[in-house]
Amino acid sequence: YFFIFSDRDATVVRLITGTLLSAAGAVLAVLLLFLHVTTVLLIAIGIAAVDGGLFITMAFWDVPLDVGSFICLAIAIGLSVDYVVHLAHAFEHARGDAAERAIGALDEIGSAVAKGGASTFLGIVLLAGSESEIFRIFFKMLVATVVLGLLTGLVYFPAAATLVGRWIPSKAHGADDRAARDQTARGGSGVGL
């Protein structure tokens, strides 16, 4: 075995590192077009946590670092972003202080994210009983991705956004207009200095 695949196995770490960094960089660059830089930083930490957790899971379940796990690690970036970005968007468009915005984001989209995780799990659960080792590896890796992604989206992001949310401006429609109307109603010009 070693002789046949030694060239591939020798380069797999370099390929995984390059691919994961490129994929994460591309995803974060696109997110910067739509979300505040602090929000994107929180998402980047979440992606790193999910992939780091996958490496720990691989060691725990004796999953080899090969092409099959490489594919799952690349998929994990997309899935983990999916679980976090919906909450991030809802957080940026919610009103109130950081804690109220985090609660509002969870109320608005949290159940949909949880249902997305559940449906992904249902889509891969049949792989668990497979005779093929690669399918069992896919099952292990994708279950870990779903669990870690849901924890990142539903627990880590709201908690982190509550802590640093004062530096993430709200994009709620009418929030600035309402403040200007309140100032005008109190006898001010409505224009902040």
XYZ file of N, CA and C in Angstrom:
579
model
N 0.825 -1.201 0.000
C 0.000 0.000 0.000
C 0.858 1.250 0.000
N 1.808 1.337 0.908
C 2.592 2.563 1.031
C 3.285 2.921 -0.271
N 3.882 1.927 -0.932
C 4.629 2.202 -2.150
C 3.729 2.744 -3.255
N 2.538 2.166 -3.398
C 1.638 2.563 -4.490
C 1.156 3.999 -4.316
N 0.825 4.388 -3.085
C 0.215 5.693 -2.859
C 1.153 6.693 -2.174
N 2.423 6.395 -2.093
C 3.331 7.252 -1.332
C 3.446 8.645 -1.927
N 3.469 8.775 -3.253
C 3.553 10.113 -3.867
C 2.330 10.949 -3.531
N 1.149 10.330 -3.641
C -0.086 11.048 -3.331
C -0.144 11.414 -1.850
N 0.181 10.484 -0.979
C 0.130 10.732 0.458
C 1.134 11.784 0.896
N 2.254 11.871 0.207
C 3.268 12.867 0.556
C 2.795 14.283 0.240
N 1.956 14.426 -0.760
C 1.496 15.761 -1.153
C 0.128 16.123 -0.596
N -0.553 15.167 0.062
C -1.919 15.418 0.497
C -1.988 16.545 1.532
N -1.022 16.651 2.421
C -1.047 17.717 3.425
C -0.924 19.078 2.751
N -0.020 19.190 1.784
C 0.145 20.449 1.047
C -1.121 20.782 0.258
N -1.718 19.790 -0.376
C -2.951 20.009 -1.134
C -4.100 20.427 -0.230
N -4.236 19.750 0.894
C -5.319 20.081 1.833
C -5.145 21.484 2.360
N -3.945 21.829 2.776
C -3.687 23.164 3.311
C -3.983 24.237 2.273
N -3.473 24.049 1.070
C -3.699 25.036 0.006
C -5.156 25.174 -0.374
N -5.844 24.046 -0.494
C -7.253 24.076 -0.887
C -8.125 24.691 0.190
N -7.912 24.301 1.437
C -8.730 24.847 2.522
C -8.505 26.349 2.684
N -7.263 26.781 2.604
C -6.991 28.222 2.727
C -7.568 28.997 1.545
N -7.458 28.444 0.339
C -8.020 29.117 -0.840
C -9.543 29.200 -0.763
N -10.176 28.083 -0.391
C -11.635 28.065 -0.300
C -12.123 29.020 0.780
N -11.492 28.973 1.943
C -11.896 29.874 3.028
C -11.657 31.327 2.636
N -10.536 31.605 2.005
C -10.247 32.976 1.568
C -11.268 33.487 0.562
N -11.647 32.634 -0.405
C -12.640 33.038 -1.399
C -13.997 33.294 -0.753
N -14.402 32.410 0.153
C -15.692 32.575 0.833
C -15.688 33.866 1.649
N -14.628 34.108 2.386
C -14.570 35.305 3.227
C -14.506 36.573 2.391
N -13.819 36.524 1.251
C -13.768 37.699 0.364
C -15.162 38.042 -0.155
N -15.935 37.031 -0.520
C -17.303 37.281 -0.997
C -18.172 37.807 0.148
N -18.005 37.247 1.341
C -18.796 37.713 2.484
C -18.498 39.174 2.808
N -17.268 39.609 2.569
C -16.925 41.009 2.827
C -17.721 41.970 1.943
N -18.226 41.479 0.823
C -19.060 42.318 -0.038
C -20.420 42.593 0.581
N -20.860 41.726 1.493
C -22.220 41.816 2.012
C -22.313 42.077 3.511
N -21.284 41.696 4.263
C -21.351 41.782 5.713
C -20.241 42.675 6.250
N -20.432 43.154 7.453
C -19.447 43.994 8.128
C -18.184 43.176 8.398
N -17.044 43.829 8.386
C -15.765 43.141 8.549
C -15.674 42.390 9.883
N -16.249 42.933 10.936
C -16.238 42.245 12.232
C -17.075 40.972 12.167
N -18.186 41.021 11.473
C -19.023 39.834 11.295
C -18.262 38.766 10.520
N -17.567 39.179 9.475
C -16.794 38.232 8.664
C -15.660 37.630 9.496
N -15.063 38.406 10.365
C -14.022 37.875 11.253
C -14.597 36.802 12.178
N -15.782 37.045 12.722
C -16.441 36.029 13.557
C -16.740 34.765 12.758
N -17.157 34.925 11.521
C -17.430 33.778 10.658
C -16.138 33.020 10.367
N -15.046 33.745 10.113
C -13.750 33.100 9.856
C -13.307 32.257 11.047
N -13.506 32.785 12.244
C -13.164 32.020 13.450
C -14.039 30.773 13.535
N -15.310 30.899 13.187
C -16.209 29.749 13.187
C -15.796 28.679 12.184
N -15.403 29.099 10.974
C -14.943 28.147 9.962
C -13.694 27.419 10.462
N -12.762 28.168 11.017
C -11.538 27.559 11.544
C -11.861 26.580 12.673
N -12.829 26.927 13.507
C -13.212 26.037 14.604
C -13.821 24.747 14.078
N -14.664 24.841 13.063
C -15.275 23.638 12.500
C -14.210 22.746 11.869
N -13.342 23.305 11.036
C -12.308 22.482 10.416
C -11.318 21.949 11.453
N -10.975 22.746 12.448
C -10.122 22.255 13.528
C -10.784 21.121 14.289
N -12.074 21.271 14.552
C -12.826 20.207 15.202
C -12.886 18.946 14.354
N -12.924 19.122 13.030
C -12.922 17.949 12.154
C -11.600 17.191 12.220
N -10.496 17.923 12.309
C -9.201 17.246 12.446
C -9.142 16.460 13.759
N -9.699 17.015 14.819
C -9.757 16.301 16.103
C -10.662 15.069 15.978
N -11.799 15.232 15.312
C -12.716 14.115 15.093
C -12.045 13.021 14.263
N -11.283 13.418 13.253
C -10.571 12.442 12.433
C -9.602 11.625 13.289
N -8.897 12.281 14.193
C -7.967 11.564 15.071
C -8.729 10.627 16.009
N -9.854 11.079 16.529
C -10.651 10.275 17.452
C -11.218 9.028 16.783
N -11.711 9.180 15.538
C -12.328 8.066 14.820
C -11.344 7.331 13.911
N -10.068 7.638 13.989
C -9.041 7.001 13.153
C -9.337 7.139 11.660
N -9.776 8.318 11.256
C -10.014 8.598 9.845
C -8.688 9.053 9.241
N -8.227 8.371 8.192
C -6.938 8.752 7.601
C -7.034 10.085 6.855
N -5.915 10.753 6.764
C -5.833 11.999 6.004
C -5.551 11.618 4.556
N -6.613 11.395 3.801
C -6.484 10.968 2.419
C -7.476 11.729 1.549
N -7.679 11.252 0.344
C -8.549 11.953 -0.604
C -9.986 12.036 -0.092
N -10.491 10.982 0.510
C -11.868 10.993 1.012
C -12.071 12.026 2.099
N -11.178 12.059 3.065
C -11.305 13.058 4.130
C -11.016 14.458 3.590
N -10.156 14.558 2.585
C -9.865 15.841 1.950
C -11.128 16.437 1.335
N -11.908 15.616 0.650
C -13.162 16.087 0.048
C -14.114 16.571 1.138
N -14.207 15.809 2.214
C -15.100 16.195 3.311
C -14.645 17.485 3.981
N -13.352 17.685 4.124
C -12.851 18.926 4.720
C -13.190 20.132 3.838
N -13.110 19.954 2.526
C -13.468 21.045 1.609
C -14.965 21.330 1.671
N -15.781 20.272 1.722
C -17.235 20.434 1.837
C -17.577 21.148 3.143
N -16.822 20.853 4.184
C -17.098 21.418 5.509
C -17.037 22.935 5.519
N -16.183 23.519 4.694
C -16.108 24.977 4.646
C -17.443 25.546 4.179
N -17.981 24.990 3.115
C -19.266 25.472 2.617
C -20.407 25.244 3.595
N -20.445 24.059 4.192
C -21.518 23.778 5.137
C -21.418 24.644 6.387
N -20.220 24.814 6.909
C -20.079 25.602 8.133
C -20.421 27.070 7.889
N -20.066 27.583 6.731
C -20.446 28.960 6.397
C -21.955 29.067 6.318
N -22.588 28.066 5.734
C -24.035 28.094 5.575
C -24.741 28.188 6.920
N -24.263 27.456 7.921
C -24.912 27.471 9.225
C -24.715 28.805 9.952
N -23.626 29.492 9.666
C -23.320 30.734 10.383
C -23.822 31.969 9.640
N -23.729 31.987 8.332
C -23.981 33.217 7.585
C -25.442 33.663 7.665
N -26.365 32.739 7.774
C -27.769 33.130 7.898
C -28.010 33.879 9.212
N -27.405 33.390 10.274
C -27.528 34.092 11.558
C -26.809 35.427 11.524
N -25.659 35.474 10.862
C -24.918 36.732 10.753
C -25.735 37.783 10.011
N -26.362 37.374 8.925
C -27.197 38.305 8.157
C -28.381 38.788 8.991
N -29.035 37.866 9.680
C -30.170 38.251 10.525
C -29.719 39.156 11.663
N -28.539 38.905 12.221
C -28.005 39.752 13.290
C -27.773 41.168 12.780
N -27.177 41.298 11.609
C -26.893 42.633 11.069
C -28.160 43.398 10.711
N -29.257 42.703 10.464
C -30.505 43.372 10.082
C -31.515 43.462 11.225
N -31.096 43.101 12.418
C -31.983 43.193 13.578
C -31.804 44.535 14.274
N -32.797 44.920 15.061
C -32.751 46.175 15.824
C -32.430 45.875 17.279
N -31.916 46.893 17.966
C -31.654 46.779 19.390
C -30.171 46.731 19.692
N -29.858 46.447 20.969
C -28.454 46.303 21.329
C -27.980 44.917 20.879
N -26.722 44.610 21.155
C -26.141 43.370 20.642
C -26.891 42.127 21.131
N -27.250 42.088 22.395
C -27.962 40.921 22.932
C -29.340 40.782 22.294
N -30.046 41.894 22.132
C -31.369 41.854 21.505
C -31.273 41.424 20.047
N -30.237 41.878 19.373
C -30.042 41.495 17.974
C -29.716 40.010 17.846
N -28.919 39.477 18.777
C -28.584 38.050 18.745
C -29.829 37.206 18.998
N -30.622 37.610 19.973
C -31.876 36.896 20.262
C -32.827 37.009 19.072
N -32.906 38.202 18.492
C -33.755 38.392 17.320
C -33.314 37.537 16.140
N -32.003 37.407 15.930
C -31.495 36.575 14.840
C -31.836 35.110 15.080
N -31.673 34.655 16.317
C -32.031 33.268 16.640
C -33.523 33.029 16.473
N -34.338 34.003 16.906
C -35.784 33.868 16.747
C -36.186 33.829 15.282
N -35.540 34.685 14.482
C -35.926 34.812 13.078
C -35.475 33.622 12.233
N -34.248 33.171 12.405
C -33.689 32.199 11.470
C -33.121 30.957 12.140
N -33.041 30.943 13.472
C -32.436 29.821 14.181
C -33.099 28.484 13.899
N -34.428 28.467 13.887
C -35.118 27.195 13.638
C -34.886 26.710 12.207
N -34.797 27.621 11.266
C -34.531 27.222 9.877
C -33.129 26.630 9.737
N -32.166 27.201 10.452
C -30.803 26.661 10.428
C -30.789 25.268 11.057
N -31.491 25.097 12.170
C -31.565 23.781 12.816
C -32.232 22.765 11.899
N -33.283 23.172 11.201
C -33.948 22.266 10.263
C -33.030 21.916 9.097
N -32.234 22.873 8.656
C -31.261 22.590 7.599
C -30.233 21.563 8.043
N -29.758 21.681 9.280
C -28.832 20.691 9.816
C -29.477 19.321 9.922
N -30.738 19.287 10.380
C -31.449 18.017 10.510
C -31.669 17.365 9.150
N -32.026 18.157 8.154
C -32.253 17.580 6.823
C -30.947 17.093 6.200
N -29.851 17.789 6.466
C -28.553 17.320 5.982
C -28.201 15.991 6.642
N -28.452 15.891 7.946
C -28.193 14.638 8.651
C -29.037 13.504 8.067
N -30.309 13.768 7.811
C -31.174 12.733 7.238
C -30.688 12.300 5.855
N -30.084 13.236 5.131
C -29.567 12.909 3.804
C -28.341 12.018 3.829
N -27.609 12.002 4.934
C -26.376 11.220 4.984
C -26.454 10.021 5.922
N -27.544 9.880 6.664
C -27.628 8.824 7.677
C -27.526 7.425 7.071
N -27.966 7.239 5.843
C -27.893 5.926 5.217
C -26.452 5.489 4.948
N -25.538 6.428 4.907
C -24.135 6.074 4.698
C -23.546 5.326 5.890
N -24.160 5.444 7.060
C -23.615 4.838 8.275
C -23.536 3.320 8.175
N -24.493 2.694 7.530
C -24.514 1.243 7.441
C -23.849 0.681 6.205
N -23.137 1.510 5.492
C -22.521 1.073 4.245
C -21.390 0.079 4.483
N -21.198 -0.800 3.530
C -20.077 -1.746 3.564
C -18.774 -1.065 3.138
N -18.891 -0.005 2.368
C -17.719 0.680 1.833
C -17.088 1.597 2.875
N -15.795 1.493 3.015
C -15.065 2.320 3.988
C -15.174 3.814 3.653
N -15.112 4.157 2.372
C -15.164 5.572 1.985
C -16.521 6.170 2.348
N -17.604 5.404 2.214
C -18.914 5.921 2.587
C -19.034 6.103 4.096
N -18.438 5.193 4.850
C -18.446 5.348 6.313
C -17.615 6.553 6.732
N -16.507 6.813 6.027
C -15.704 8.007 6.315
C -16.519 9.258 5.995
N -17.200 9.258 4.852
C -18.053 10.398 4.512
C -19.104 10.608 5.596
N -19.708 9.534 6.065
C -20.717 9.664 7.113
C -20.119 10.292 8.363
N -19.013 9.775 8.838
C -18.382 10.299 10.051
C -18.037 11.776 9.896
N -17.412 12.098 8.785
C -16.968 13.480 8.574
C -18.154 14.434 8.419
N -19.159 14.024 7.679
C -20.289 14.921 7.456
C -21.159 15.065 8.700
N -21.309 14.004 9.490
C -22.033 14.140 10.757
C -21.293 15.110 11.670
N -19.976 14.960 11.740
C -19.190 15.883 12.561
C -19.314 17.313 12.034
N -19.330 17.480 10.721
C -19.489 18.813 10.135
C -20.833 19.422 10.510
N -21.895 18.631 10.422
C -23.228 19.135 10.750
C -23.297 19.525 12.226
N -22.818 18.655 13.106
C -22.877 18.941 14.541
C -22.032 20.174 14.882
N -20.801 20.206 14.386
C -19.932 21.356 14.672
C -20.464 22.637 14.019
N -21.009 22.515 12.807
C -21.575 23.683 12.136
C -22.772 24.247 12.873
N -23.649 23.359 13.355
C -24.812 23.824 14.126
C -24.379 24.464 15.443
N -23.402 23.874 16.114
C -22.897 24.490 17.346
C -22.286 25.856 17.062
N -21.566 25.947 15.961
C -20.955 27.225 15.594
C -22.017 28.268 15.272
N -23.019 27.868 14.494
C -24.054 28.814 14.092
C -25.020 29.185 15.194
N -25.451 28.206 15.976
C -26.508 28.453 16.956
C -26.001 28.793 18.354
N -24.732 28.504 18.642
C -24.201 28.786 19.975
C -23.057 29.803 19.914
N -22.001 29.466 19.144
C -20.827 30.348 19.108
C -21.159 31.729 18.538
N -21.762 31.778 17.332
C -21.956 33.084 16.699
C -22.828 34.026 17.522
N -23.993 33.594 18.020
C -24.784 34.532 18.829
C -24.037 35.009 20.080
N -23.290 34.097 20.721
C -22.531 34.499 21.916
C -21.427 35.489 21.561
N -20.693 35.199 20.499
C -19.616 36.097 20.088
C -20.172 37.433 19.595
N -21.281 37.387 18.857
C -21.884 38.629 18.360
C -22.407 39.481 19.509
N -22.865 38.843 20.576
C -23.305 39.596 21.750
C -22.130 40.346 22.368
N -20.958 39.726 22.368
C -19.776 40.355 22.963
C -19.222 41.493 22.118
N -19.201 41.337 20.790
C -18.592 42.350 19.926
C -19.614 43.075 19.056
N -20.890 42.850 19.305
C -21.940 43.418 18.469
C -22.009 44.930 18.445
N -21.481 45.573 19.477
C -21.514 47.046 19.470
C -20.652 47.622 18.357
N -19.735 46.828 17.804
C -18.900 47.289 16.693
C -19.449 46.860 15.342
N -20.605 46.209 15.351
C -21.257 45.792 14.106
C -22.526 46.625 13.957
N -22.527 47.584 13.037
C -23.715 48.442 12.909
C -24.919 47.669 12.378
N -26.087 48.063 12.846
C -27.324 47.444 12.398
C -27.700 47.989 11.026
N -28.142 47.102 10.163
C -28.618 47.496 8.835
C -30.139 47.487 8.773
N -30.784 47.502 9.950
C -32.247 47.460 9.996
C -32.811 48.664 9.264
N -33.763 48.416 8.386
C -34.378 49.493 7.617
C -35.136 50.419 8.554
N -34.867 51.704 8.410
C -35.594 52.694 9.189
C -34.995 52.990 10.544
N -33.930 52.305 10.942
C -33.353 52.560 12.271
C -32.806 53.985 12.350
N -32.083 54.427 11.314
C -31.548 55.792 11.317
C -32.650 56.815 11.094
N -33.636 56.490 10.242
C -34.746 57.409 9.994
C -35.550 57.648 11.267
N -35.769 56.581 12.048
C -36.531 56.707 13.287
C -35.785 57.608 14.276
N -34.472 57.459 14.382
C -33.691 58.301 15.291
C -33.772 59.765 14.866
N -33.725 60.011 13.565
C -33.825 61.385 13.071
C -35.213 61.965 13.356
N -36.280 61.158 13.179
C -37.631 61.632 13.474
C -37.783 61.939 14.964
N -37.222 61.091 15.824
C -37.293 61.331 17.265
C -36.588 62.631 17.625
N -35.444 62.889 17.009
C -34.707 64.116 17.279
C -35.510 65.335 16.808
N -36.137 65.225 15.635
C -36.941 66.322 15.106
C -38.144 66.572 16.010
N -38.779 65.512 16.497
C -39.946 65.645 17.356
C -39.586 66.339 18.673
N -38.345 66.206 19.112
C -37.920 66.867 20.358
C -37.476 68.301 20.106
N -37.598 68.752 18.882
C -37.278 70.146 18.590
C -35.913 70.320 17.958
N -35.225 69.241 17.638
C -33.908 69.334 17.012
C -34.042 69.391 15.504
N -32.945 69.510 14.825
C -32.953 69.598 13.366
C -33.045 68.239 12.710
N -32.787 67.177 13.466
C -32.795 65.854 12.852
C -31.477 65.496 12.216
N -30.529 66.441 12.218
C -29.211 66.208 11.649
C -28.231 66.081 12.784
N -27.550 64.952 12.853
C -26.566 64.740 13.917
C -25.290 65.508 13.649
N -24.652 65.991 14.696
C -23.385 66.707 14.526
C -22.234 65.822 14.815
